[in-house]
């Protein structure tokens, strides 16, 4: 447990040592890690999600009953994501992976920024908005190949509405992502929980599952979460883009 007197510097040094000492480290990331790339999380004031209530717009029943309305939101999200670049937090995680100190990144994000930041082993727990799928016939196509001038886009095979290959509320998690993530959680010694409010299940259960198998949990977030003080060993409070590069610099001192 961290004490109130622990400074950011002390916690960064501690996190670097925990990473170096761990036999296997994984990261669980959420929308907060992409905020510094200009993509708002569900809790940011202003922006996309104050216009579109995610509970309403990101539910599969809303998509089925009014795809044109939901596609307004999807189109705005796509525009934001296509214009976004990975930030120092994405790059720092990719660097840890290259150093052989990060086994995988389990992300709840659908923006593809971990891969664009250089990470290789990324489990997309909630799918990806890089692909569109047809719920009727299974046709798939890359999102970048569409201009989205006409929404909703239709399947060229069967004329049904195409849907981004992301997991909407009310939809199951892709089987491979779910089993792969919980296997990583069960077998790791440390989880970095970054920029997630840890309220959307089953993803939010990953740190708890890891903890039950004996792993340490470090949170990096601008705010405490329901995990803080219960599941996480300590919280480094601040922005991911500032904290993660500092941890990586500290790790380098240990291994050089
Ligand atoms: P969330 O919006 O519920 O929570 C974001 C968390 O990040 C909060 O705890 C917040 O305090 C923290 N945060 C904000 N800025 C931060 C920063 N700069 N550094 C560190 N932490 C910061 O997001 P969630 O937990 O990922 O759950 C929401 C769901 O929304 C997810 O399933 C995700 O798929 C989806 N979503 C994805 C994107 C994306 O792909 N970029 C964007 C919005 C929502
Ligand atoms: Zn089709």
Short mmCIF file of C-alpha atoms and ligand atoms in Angstrom, two decimals, residues 30-32 34-36 39-43 49 77 108-111 126 195-198 200 220-223 225 238-240, ligand 1:
data_model
loop_
_atom_site.label_atom_id
_atom_site.label_comp_id
_atom_site.label_asym_id
_atom_site.label_seq_id
_atom_site.Cartn_x
_atom_site.Cartn_y
_atom_site.Cartn_z
CA UNK A 30 -8.67 2.27 -21.30
CA UNK A 31 -9.87 5.41 -22.97
CA UNK A 32 -7.74 7.60 -20.64
CA UNK A 34 -5.80 8.13 -25.65
CA UNK A 35 -7.12 11.39 -24.14
CA UNK A 36 -3.73 13.06 -24.75
CA UNK A 39 -9.82 11.30 -28.25
CA UNK A 40 -12.13 12.06 -25.31
CA UNK A 41 -12.89 9.35 -22.74
CA UNK A 42 -16.42 8.75 -21.50
CA UNK A 43 -15.81 11.04 -18.55
CA UNK A 49 -19.58 11.95 -25.26
CA UNK A 77 -15.61 8.98 -33.59
CA UNK A 108 -10.46 -1.62 -24.18
CA UNK A 109 -9.82 1.03 -26.82
CA UNK A 110 -10.86 0.59 -30.41
CA UNK A 111 -8.60 3.30 -31.85
CA UNK A 126 -13.62 -4.47 -27.41
CA UNK A 195 -6.48 5.19 -17.92
CA UNK A 196 -9.48 3.01 -17.23
CA UNK A 197 -12.34 3.79 -14.87
CA UNK A 198 -12.56 0.01 -14.28
CA UNK A 200 -17.03 -1.84 -17.63
CA UNK A 220 -1.83 5.04 -13.52
CA UNK A 221 -4.78 7.40 -13.68
CA UNK A 222 -5.63 11.05 -13.18
CA UNK A 223 -8.29 9.95 -10.64
CA UNK A 225 -11.07 4.26 -9.37
CA UNK A 238 -1.23 11.83 -13.13
CA UNK A 239 -1.52 11.68 -16.89
CA UNK A 240 -0.35 8.53 -18.65
P1 LIG B 1 -13.62 5.68 -19.22
O1 LIG B 1 -13.94 6.84 -20.07
O2 LIG B 1 -14.72 5.05 -18.44
O3 LIG B 1 -12.49 6.10 -18.16
C1 LIG B 1 -11.31 6.75 -18.53
C2 LIG B 1 -10.37 6.79 -17.33
O4 LIG B 1 -9.17 7.41 -17.74
C3 LIG B 1 -10.91 7.59 -16.14
O5 LIG B 1 -10.70 6.82 -14.96
C4 LIG B 1 -10.05 8.86 -16.15
O6 LIG B 1 -9.82 9.33 -14.83
C5 LIG B 1 -8.77 8.38 -16.78
N1 LIG B 1 -8.00 9.38 -17.53
C6 LIG B 1 -8.45 10.42 -18.26
N2 LIG B 1 -7.42 11.06 -18.86
C7 LIG B 1 -6.30 10.41 -18.49
C8 LIG B 1 -4.92 10.58 -18.78
N3 LIG B 1 -4.48 11.57 -19.59
N4 LIG B 1 -4.02 9.72 -18.22
C9 LIG B 1 -4.44 8.73 -17.39
N5 LIG B 1 -5.74 8.51 -17.09
C10 LIG B 1 -6.65 9.34 -17.62
O7 LIG B 1 -12.89 4.64 -20.15
P2 LIG B 1 -12.77 3.05 -20.07
O8 LIG B 1 -12.51 2.62 -18.67
O9 LIG B 1 -11.84 2.66 -21.14
O10 LIG B 1 -14.22 2.48 -20.40
C11 LIG B 1 -15.04 3.03 -21.38
C12 LIG B 1 -15.29 2.23 -22.66
O11 LIG B 1 -15.30 3.20 -23.69
C13 LIG B 1 -14.25 1.25 -23.08
O12 LIG B 1 -14.90 0.07 -23.32
C14 LIG B 1 -13.69 1.76 -24.39
O13 LIG B 1 -13.79 0.73 -25.37
C15 LIG B 1 -14.63 2.82 -24.86
N6 LIG B 1 -13.97 4.04 -25.40
C16 LIG B 1 -12.88 3.90 -26.21
C17 LIG B 1 -12.22 5.04 -26.70
C18 LIG B 1 -11.00 4.85 -27.58
O14 LIG B 1 -10.90 3.85 -28.30
N7 LIG B 1 -10.03 5.76 -27.53
C19 LIG B 1 -12.69 6.32 -26.35
C20 LIG B 1 -13.84 6.42 -25.54
C21 LIG B 1 -14.46 5.27 -25.05
#
